[in-house]
Tab-separated table of N, CA and C in Angstrom:
chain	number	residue	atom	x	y	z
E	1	UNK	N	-19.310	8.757	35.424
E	1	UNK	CA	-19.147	9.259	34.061
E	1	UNK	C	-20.499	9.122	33.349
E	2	UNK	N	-20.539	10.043	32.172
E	2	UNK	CA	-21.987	10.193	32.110
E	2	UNK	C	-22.304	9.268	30.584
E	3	UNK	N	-23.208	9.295	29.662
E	3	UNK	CA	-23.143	8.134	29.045
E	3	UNK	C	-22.601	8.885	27.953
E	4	UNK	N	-22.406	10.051	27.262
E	4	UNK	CA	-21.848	10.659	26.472
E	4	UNK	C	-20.010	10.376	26.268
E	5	UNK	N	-19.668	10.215	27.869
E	5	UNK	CA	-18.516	10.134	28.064
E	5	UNK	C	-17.767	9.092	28.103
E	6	UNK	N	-18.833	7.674	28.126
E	6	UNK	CA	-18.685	6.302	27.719
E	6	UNK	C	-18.331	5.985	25.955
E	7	UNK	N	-19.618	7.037	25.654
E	7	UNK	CA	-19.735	7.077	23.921
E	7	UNK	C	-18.428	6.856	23.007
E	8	UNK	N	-17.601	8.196	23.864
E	8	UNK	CA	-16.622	8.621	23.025
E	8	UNK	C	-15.313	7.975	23.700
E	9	UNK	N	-15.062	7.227	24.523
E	9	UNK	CA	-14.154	6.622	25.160
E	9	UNK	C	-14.733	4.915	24.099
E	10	UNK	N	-15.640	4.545	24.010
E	10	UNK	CA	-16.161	3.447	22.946
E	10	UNK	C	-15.528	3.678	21.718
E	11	UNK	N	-15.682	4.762	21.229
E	11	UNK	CA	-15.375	5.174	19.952
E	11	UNK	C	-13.963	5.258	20.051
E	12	UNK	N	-13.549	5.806	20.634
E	12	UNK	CA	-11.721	6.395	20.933
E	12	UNK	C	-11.088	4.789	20.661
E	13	UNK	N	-12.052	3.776	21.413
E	13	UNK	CA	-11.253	2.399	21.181
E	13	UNK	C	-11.617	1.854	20.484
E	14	UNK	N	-12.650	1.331	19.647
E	14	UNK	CA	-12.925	1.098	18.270
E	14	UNK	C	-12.114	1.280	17.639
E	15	UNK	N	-11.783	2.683	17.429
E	15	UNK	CA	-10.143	3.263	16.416
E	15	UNK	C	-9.628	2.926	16.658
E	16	UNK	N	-8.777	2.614	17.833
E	16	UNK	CA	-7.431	2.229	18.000
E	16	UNK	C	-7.524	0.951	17.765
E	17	UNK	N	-8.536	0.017	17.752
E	17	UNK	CA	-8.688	-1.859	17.645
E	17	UNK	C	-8.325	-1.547	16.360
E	18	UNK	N	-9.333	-0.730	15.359
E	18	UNK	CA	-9.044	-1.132	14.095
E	18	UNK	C	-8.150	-0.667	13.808
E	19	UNK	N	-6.885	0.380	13.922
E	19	UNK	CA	-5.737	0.835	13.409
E	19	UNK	C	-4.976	-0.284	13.996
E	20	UNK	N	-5.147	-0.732	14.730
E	20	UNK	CA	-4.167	-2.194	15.292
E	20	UNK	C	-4.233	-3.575	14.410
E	21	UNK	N	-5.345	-3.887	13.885
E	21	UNK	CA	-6.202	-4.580	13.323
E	21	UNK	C	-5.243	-4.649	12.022
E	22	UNK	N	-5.461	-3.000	11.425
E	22	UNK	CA	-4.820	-2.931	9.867
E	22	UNK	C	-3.186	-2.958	10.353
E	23	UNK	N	-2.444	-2.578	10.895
E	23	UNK	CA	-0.881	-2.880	11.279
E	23	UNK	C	-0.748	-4.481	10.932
E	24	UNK	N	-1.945	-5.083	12.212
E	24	UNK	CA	-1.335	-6.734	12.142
E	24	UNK	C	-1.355	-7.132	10.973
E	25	UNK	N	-2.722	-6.697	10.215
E	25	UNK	CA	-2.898	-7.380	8.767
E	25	UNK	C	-1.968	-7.066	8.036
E	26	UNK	N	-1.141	-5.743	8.047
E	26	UNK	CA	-0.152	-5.273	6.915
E	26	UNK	C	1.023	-6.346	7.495
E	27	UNK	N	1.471	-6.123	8.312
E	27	UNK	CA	2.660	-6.905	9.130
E	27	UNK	C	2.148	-8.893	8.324
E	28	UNK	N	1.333	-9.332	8.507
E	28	UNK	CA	1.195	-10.192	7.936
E	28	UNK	C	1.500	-10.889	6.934
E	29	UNK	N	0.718	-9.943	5.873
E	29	UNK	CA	1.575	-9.857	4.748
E	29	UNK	C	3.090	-10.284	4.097
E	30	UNK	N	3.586	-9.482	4.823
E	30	UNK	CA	4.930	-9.724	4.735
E	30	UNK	C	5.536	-10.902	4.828
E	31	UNK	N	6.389	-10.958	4.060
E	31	UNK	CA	7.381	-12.363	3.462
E	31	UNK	C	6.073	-13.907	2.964
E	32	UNK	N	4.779	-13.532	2.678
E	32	UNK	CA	4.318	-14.105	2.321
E	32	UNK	C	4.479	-13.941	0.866
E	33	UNK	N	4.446	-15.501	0.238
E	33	UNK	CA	4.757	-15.073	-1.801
E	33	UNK	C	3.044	-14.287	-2.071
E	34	UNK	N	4.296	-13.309	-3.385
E	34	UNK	CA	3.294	-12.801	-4.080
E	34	UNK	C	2.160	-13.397	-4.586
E	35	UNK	N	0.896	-12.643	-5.207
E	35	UNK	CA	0.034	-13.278	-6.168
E	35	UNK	C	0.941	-13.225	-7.662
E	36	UNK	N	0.085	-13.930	-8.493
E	36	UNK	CA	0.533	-14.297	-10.289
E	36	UNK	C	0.855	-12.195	-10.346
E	37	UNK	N	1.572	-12.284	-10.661
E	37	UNK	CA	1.639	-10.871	-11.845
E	37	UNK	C	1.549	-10.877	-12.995
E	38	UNK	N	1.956	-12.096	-13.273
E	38	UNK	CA	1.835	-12.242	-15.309
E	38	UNK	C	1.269	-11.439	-15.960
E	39	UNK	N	-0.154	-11.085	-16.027
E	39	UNK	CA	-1.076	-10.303	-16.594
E	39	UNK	C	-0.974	-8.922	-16.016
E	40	UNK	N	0.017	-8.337	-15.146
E	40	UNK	CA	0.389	-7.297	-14.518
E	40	UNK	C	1.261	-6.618	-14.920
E	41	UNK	N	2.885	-7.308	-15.130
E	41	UNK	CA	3.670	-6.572	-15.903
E	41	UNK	C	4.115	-7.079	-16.928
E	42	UNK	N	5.075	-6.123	-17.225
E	42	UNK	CA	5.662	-6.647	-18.810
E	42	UNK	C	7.272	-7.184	-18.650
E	43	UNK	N	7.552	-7.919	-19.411
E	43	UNK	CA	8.799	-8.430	-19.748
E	43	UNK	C	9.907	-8.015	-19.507
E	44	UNK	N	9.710	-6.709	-19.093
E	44	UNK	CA	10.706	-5.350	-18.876
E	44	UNK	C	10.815	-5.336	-17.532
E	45	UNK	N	9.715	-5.683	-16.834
E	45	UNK	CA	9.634	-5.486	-15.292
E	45	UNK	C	9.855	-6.578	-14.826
E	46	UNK	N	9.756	-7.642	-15.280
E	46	UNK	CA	10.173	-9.273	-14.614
E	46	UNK	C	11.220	-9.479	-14.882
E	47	UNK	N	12.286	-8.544	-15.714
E	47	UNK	CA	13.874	-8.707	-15.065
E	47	UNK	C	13.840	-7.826	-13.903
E	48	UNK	N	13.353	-7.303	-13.002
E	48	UNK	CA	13.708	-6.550	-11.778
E	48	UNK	C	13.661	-7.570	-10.810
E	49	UNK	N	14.807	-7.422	-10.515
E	49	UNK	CA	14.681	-8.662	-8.848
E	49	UNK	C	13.352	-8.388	-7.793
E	50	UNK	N	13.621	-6.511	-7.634
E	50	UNK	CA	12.158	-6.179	-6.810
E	50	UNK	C	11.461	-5.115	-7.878
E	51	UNK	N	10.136	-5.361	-7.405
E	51	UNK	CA	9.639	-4.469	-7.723
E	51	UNK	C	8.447	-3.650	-6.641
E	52	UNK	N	8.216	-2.444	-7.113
E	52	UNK	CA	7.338	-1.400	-6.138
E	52	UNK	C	6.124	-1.552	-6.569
E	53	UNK	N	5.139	-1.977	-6.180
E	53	UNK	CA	3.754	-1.513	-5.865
E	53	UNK	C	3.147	-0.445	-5.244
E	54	UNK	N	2.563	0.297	-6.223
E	54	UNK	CA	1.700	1.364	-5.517
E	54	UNK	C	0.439	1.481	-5.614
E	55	UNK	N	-0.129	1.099	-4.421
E	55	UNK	CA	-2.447	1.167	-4.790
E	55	UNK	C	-2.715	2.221	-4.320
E	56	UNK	N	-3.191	3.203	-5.375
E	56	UNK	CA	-4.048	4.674	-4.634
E	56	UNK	C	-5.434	4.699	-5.795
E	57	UNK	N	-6.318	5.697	-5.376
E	57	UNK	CA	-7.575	6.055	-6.039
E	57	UNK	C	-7.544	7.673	-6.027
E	58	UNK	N	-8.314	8.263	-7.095
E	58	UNK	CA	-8.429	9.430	-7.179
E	58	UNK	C	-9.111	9.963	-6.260
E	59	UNK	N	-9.937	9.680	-5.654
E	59	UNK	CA	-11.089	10.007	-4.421
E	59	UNK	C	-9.727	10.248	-3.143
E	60	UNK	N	-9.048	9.117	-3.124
E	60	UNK	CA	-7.748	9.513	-1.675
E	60	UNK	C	-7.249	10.508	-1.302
E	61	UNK	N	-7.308	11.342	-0.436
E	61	UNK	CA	-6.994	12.787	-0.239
E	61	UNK	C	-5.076	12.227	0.013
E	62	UNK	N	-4.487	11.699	0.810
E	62	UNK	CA	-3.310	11.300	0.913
E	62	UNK	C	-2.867	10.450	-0.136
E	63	UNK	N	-3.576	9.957	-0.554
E	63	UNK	CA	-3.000	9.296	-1.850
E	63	UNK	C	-2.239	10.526	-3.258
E	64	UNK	N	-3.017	11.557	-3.126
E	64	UNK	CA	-1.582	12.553	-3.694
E	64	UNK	C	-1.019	13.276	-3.377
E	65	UNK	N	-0.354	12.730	-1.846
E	65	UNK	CA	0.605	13.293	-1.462
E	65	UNK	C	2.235	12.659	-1.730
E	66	UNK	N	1.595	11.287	-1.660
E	66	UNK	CA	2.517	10.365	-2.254
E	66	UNK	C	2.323	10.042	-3.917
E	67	UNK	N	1.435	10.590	-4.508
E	67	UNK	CA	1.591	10.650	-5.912
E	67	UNK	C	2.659	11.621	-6.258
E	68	UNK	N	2.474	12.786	-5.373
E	68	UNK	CA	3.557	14.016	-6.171
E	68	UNK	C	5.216	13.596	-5.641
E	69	UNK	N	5.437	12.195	-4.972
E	69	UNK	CA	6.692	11.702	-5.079
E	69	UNK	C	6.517	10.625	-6.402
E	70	UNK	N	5.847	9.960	-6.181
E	70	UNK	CA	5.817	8.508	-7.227
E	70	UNK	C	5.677	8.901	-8.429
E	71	UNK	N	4.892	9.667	-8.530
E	71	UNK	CA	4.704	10.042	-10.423
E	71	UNK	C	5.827	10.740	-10.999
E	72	UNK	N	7.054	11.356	-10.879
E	72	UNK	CA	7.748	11.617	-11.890
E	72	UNK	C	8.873	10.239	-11.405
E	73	UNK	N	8.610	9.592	-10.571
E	73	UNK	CA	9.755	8.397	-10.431
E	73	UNK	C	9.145	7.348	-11.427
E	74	UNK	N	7.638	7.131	-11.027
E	74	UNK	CA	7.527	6.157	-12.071
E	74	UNK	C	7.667	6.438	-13.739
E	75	UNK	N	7.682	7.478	-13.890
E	75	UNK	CA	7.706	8.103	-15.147
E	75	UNK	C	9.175	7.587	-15.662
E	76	UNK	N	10.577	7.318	-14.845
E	76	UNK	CA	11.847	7.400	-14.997
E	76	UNK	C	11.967	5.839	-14.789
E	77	UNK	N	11.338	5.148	-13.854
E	77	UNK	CA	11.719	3.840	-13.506
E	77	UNK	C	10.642	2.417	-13.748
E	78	UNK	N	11.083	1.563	-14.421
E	78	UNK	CA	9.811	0.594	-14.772
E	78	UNK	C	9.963	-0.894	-13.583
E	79	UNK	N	10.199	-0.410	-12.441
E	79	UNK	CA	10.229	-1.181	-10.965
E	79	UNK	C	9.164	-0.848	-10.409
E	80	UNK	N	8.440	0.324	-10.669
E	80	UNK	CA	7.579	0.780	-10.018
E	80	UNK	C	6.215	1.028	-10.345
E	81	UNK	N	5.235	0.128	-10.072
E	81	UNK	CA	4.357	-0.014	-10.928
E	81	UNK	C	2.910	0.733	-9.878
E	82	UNK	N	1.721	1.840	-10.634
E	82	UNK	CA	1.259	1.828	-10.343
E	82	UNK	C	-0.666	1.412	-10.193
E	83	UNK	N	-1.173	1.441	-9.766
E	83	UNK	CA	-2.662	0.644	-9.832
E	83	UNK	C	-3.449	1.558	-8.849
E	84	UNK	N	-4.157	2.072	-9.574
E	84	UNK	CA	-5.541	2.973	-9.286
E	84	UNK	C	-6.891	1.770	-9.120
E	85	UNK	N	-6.793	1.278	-7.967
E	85	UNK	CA	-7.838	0.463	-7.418
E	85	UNK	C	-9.057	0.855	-7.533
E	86	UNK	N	-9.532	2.019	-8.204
E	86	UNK	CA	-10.784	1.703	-8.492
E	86	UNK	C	-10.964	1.625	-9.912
E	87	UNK	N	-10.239	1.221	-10.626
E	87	UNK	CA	-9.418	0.769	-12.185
E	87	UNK	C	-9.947	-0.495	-11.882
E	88	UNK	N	-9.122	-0.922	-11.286
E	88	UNK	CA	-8.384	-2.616	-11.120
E	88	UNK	C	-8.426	-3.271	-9.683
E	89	UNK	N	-10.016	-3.287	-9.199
E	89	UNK	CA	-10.409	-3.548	-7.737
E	89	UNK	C	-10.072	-4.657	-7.548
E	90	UNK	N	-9.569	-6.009	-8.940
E	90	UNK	CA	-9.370	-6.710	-8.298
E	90	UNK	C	-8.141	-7.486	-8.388
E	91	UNK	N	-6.703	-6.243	-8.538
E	91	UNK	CA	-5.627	-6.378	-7.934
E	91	UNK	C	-5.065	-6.020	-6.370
E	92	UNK	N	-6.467	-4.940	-6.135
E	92	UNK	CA	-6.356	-4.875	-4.909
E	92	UNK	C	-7.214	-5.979	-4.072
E	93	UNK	N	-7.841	-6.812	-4.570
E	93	UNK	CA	-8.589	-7.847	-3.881
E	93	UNK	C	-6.987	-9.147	-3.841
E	94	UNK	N	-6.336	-9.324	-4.781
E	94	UNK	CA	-5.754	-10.447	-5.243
E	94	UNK	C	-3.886	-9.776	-3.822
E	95	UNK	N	-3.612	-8.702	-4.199
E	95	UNK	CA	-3.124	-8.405	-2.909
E	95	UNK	C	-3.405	-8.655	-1.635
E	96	UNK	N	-4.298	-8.342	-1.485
E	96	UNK	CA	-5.170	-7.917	-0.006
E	96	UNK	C	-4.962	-6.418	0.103
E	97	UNK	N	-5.277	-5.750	-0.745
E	97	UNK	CA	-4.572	-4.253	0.113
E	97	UNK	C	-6.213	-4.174	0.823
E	98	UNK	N	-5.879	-3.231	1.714
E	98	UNK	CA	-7.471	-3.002	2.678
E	98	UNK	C	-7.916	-1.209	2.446
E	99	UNK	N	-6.724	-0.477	1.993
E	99	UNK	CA	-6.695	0.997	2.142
E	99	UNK	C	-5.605	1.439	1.181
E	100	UNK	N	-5.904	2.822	0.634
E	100	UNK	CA	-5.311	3.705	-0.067
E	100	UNK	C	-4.336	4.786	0.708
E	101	UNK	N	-3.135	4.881	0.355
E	101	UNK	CA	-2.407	4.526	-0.616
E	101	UNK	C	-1.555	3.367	0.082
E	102	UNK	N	-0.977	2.720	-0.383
E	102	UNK	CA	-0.500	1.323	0.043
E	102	UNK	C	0.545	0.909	-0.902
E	103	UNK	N	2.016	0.687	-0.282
E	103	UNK	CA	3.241	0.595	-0.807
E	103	UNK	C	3.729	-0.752	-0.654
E	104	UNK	N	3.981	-1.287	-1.524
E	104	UNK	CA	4.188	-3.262	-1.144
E	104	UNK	C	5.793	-2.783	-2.160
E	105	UNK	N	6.741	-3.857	-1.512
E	105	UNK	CA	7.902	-4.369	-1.955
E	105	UNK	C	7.745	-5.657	-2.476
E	106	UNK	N	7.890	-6.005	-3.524
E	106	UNK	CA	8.150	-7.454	-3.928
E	106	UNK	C	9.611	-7.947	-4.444
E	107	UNK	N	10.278	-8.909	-3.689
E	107	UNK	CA	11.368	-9.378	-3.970
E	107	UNK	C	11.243	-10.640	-3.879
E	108	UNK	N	12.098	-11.126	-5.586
E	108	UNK	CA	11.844	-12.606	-5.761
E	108	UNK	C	10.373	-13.241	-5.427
E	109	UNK	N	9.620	-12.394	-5.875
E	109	UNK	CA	8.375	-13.404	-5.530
E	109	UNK	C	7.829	-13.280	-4.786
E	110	UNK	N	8.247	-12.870	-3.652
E	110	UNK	CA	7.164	-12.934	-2.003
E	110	UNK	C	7.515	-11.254	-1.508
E	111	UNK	N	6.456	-11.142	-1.266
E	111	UNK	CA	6.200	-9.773	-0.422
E	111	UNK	C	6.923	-9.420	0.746
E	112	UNK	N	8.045	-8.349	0.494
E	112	UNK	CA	9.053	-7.741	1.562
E	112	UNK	C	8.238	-7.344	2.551
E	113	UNK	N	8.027	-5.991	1.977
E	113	UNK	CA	7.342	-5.068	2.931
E	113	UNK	C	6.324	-4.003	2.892
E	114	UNK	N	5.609	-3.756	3.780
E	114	UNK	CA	4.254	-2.551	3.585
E	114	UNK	C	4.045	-1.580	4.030
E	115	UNK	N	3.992	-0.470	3.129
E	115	UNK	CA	4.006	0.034	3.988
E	115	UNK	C	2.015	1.272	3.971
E	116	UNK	N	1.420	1.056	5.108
E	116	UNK	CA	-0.038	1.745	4.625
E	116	UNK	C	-0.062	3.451	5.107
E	117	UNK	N	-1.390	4.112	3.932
E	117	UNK	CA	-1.032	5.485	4.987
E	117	UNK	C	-0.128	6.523	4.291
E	118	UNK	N	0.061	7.437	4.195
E	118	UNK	CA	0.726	8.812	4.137
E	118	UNK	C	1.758	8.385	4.615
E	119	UNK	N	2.703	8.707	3.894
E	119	UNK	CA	4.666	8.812	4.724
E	119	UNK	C	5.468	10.098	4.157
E	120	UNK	N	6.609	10.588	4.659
E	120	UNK	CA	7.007	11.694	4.690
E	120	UNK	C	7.886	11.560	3.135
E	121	UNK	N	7.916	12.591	2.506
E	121	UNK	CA	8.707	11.973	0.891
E	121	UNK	C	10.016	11.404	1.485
E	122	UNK	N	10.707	11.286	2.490
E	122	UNK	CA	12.078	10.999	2.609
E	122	UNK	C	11.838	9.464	2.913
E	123	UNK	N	10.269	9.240	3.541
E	123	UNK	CA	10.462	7.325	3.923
E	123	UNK	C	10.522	6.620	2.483
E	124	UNK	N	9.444	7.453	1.947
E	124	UNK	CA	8.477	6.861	0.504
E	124	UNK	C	9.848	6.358	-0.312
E	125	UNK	N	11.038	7.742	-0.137
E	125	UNK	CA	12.718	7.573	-1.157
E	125	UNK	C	13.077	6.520	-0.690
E	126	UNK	N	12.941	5.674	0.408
E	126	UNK	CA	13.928	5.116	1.256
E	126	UNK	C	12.807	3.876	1.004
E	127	UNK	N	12.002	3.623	1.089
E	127	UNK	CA	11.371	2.653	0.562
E	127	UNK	C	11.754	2.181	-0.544
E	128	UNK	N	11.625	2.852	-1.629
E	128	UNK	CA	11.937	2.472	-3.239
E	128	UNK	C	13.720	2.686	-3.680
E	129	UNK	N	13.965	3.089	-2.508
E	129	UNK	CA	15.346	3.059	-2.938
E	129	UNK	C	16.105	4.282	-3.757
C-alpha cells in the first residue's frame, strides 16, 4: 500500500477514535449531578422536576435543524431552556458540553441524558417529551 493510502486509512481512524471519544464523554455524563443553575433559571423553571437543555451557536449548520423543532416549543414551554454558547461559553464550560447542538435532560438535579449531533424531529419530540 502506498503512503497516500496509509494517509487516509490514519485519518479514517482518527475520526472514528474521536467520534468514540465524544460518545464515551457524552455517556459519562450521565446520571452525574448537575452544575448550580441558580443564576440560570427562574423560579418558574425550578418547579419543573426536569428540565431540557439546549446548547447551539449561530455559526452551527445542524444546530438549526433542531432549532426549527425547539423554537416554537420553547416559545410554549418554560422546561426548556435555551443557551447560545457563544453568548454564554461558560455554561457550556460549567456543563461540559464539547459540541453544538447538544440536548441534556436534567432530573432532580443530576443529568439523565445526552443527547449530541443532529436527530430526526421525531427523537428530539421523544426526548423532551
Amino acid at each position: 500500500m502506498d503512503s497516500i493510502g496509509w494517509i487516509i486509512i490514519s485519518l479514517i481512524t482518527l475520526f472514528l477514535l474521536g467520534q468514540f471519544a465524544l460518545v464515551y464523554r457524552t455517556r459519562g455524563m450521565q446520571g452525574r449531578p448537575a452544575p448550580d443553575l441558580s443564576d440560570l433559571i427562574s423560579e418558574e423553571q425550578k418547579a419543573h422536576e426536569t428540565l431540557y437543555f439546549y446548547f447551539h451557536s449561530p455559526r452551527c449548520g445542524m444546530c438549526r435543524e433542531v432549532s426549527a423543532v425547539l423554537d416554537p416549543l420553547m416559545s410554549e414551554r418554560t422546561d426548556i431552556i435555551g443557551i447560545d454558547v457563544s453568548r454564554r461559553p461558560d455554561m457550556a464550560r460549567r456543563f461540559k458540553v464539547m459540541g453544538t447542538p447538544t440536548l441534556m435532560r436534567v432530573r432532580d438535579g443530576r443529568i439523565e441524558k445526552v443527547l449530541m449531533g443532529t436527530r430526526h424531529e421525531d427523537v428530539v419530540r421523544a426526548f423532551i417529551g
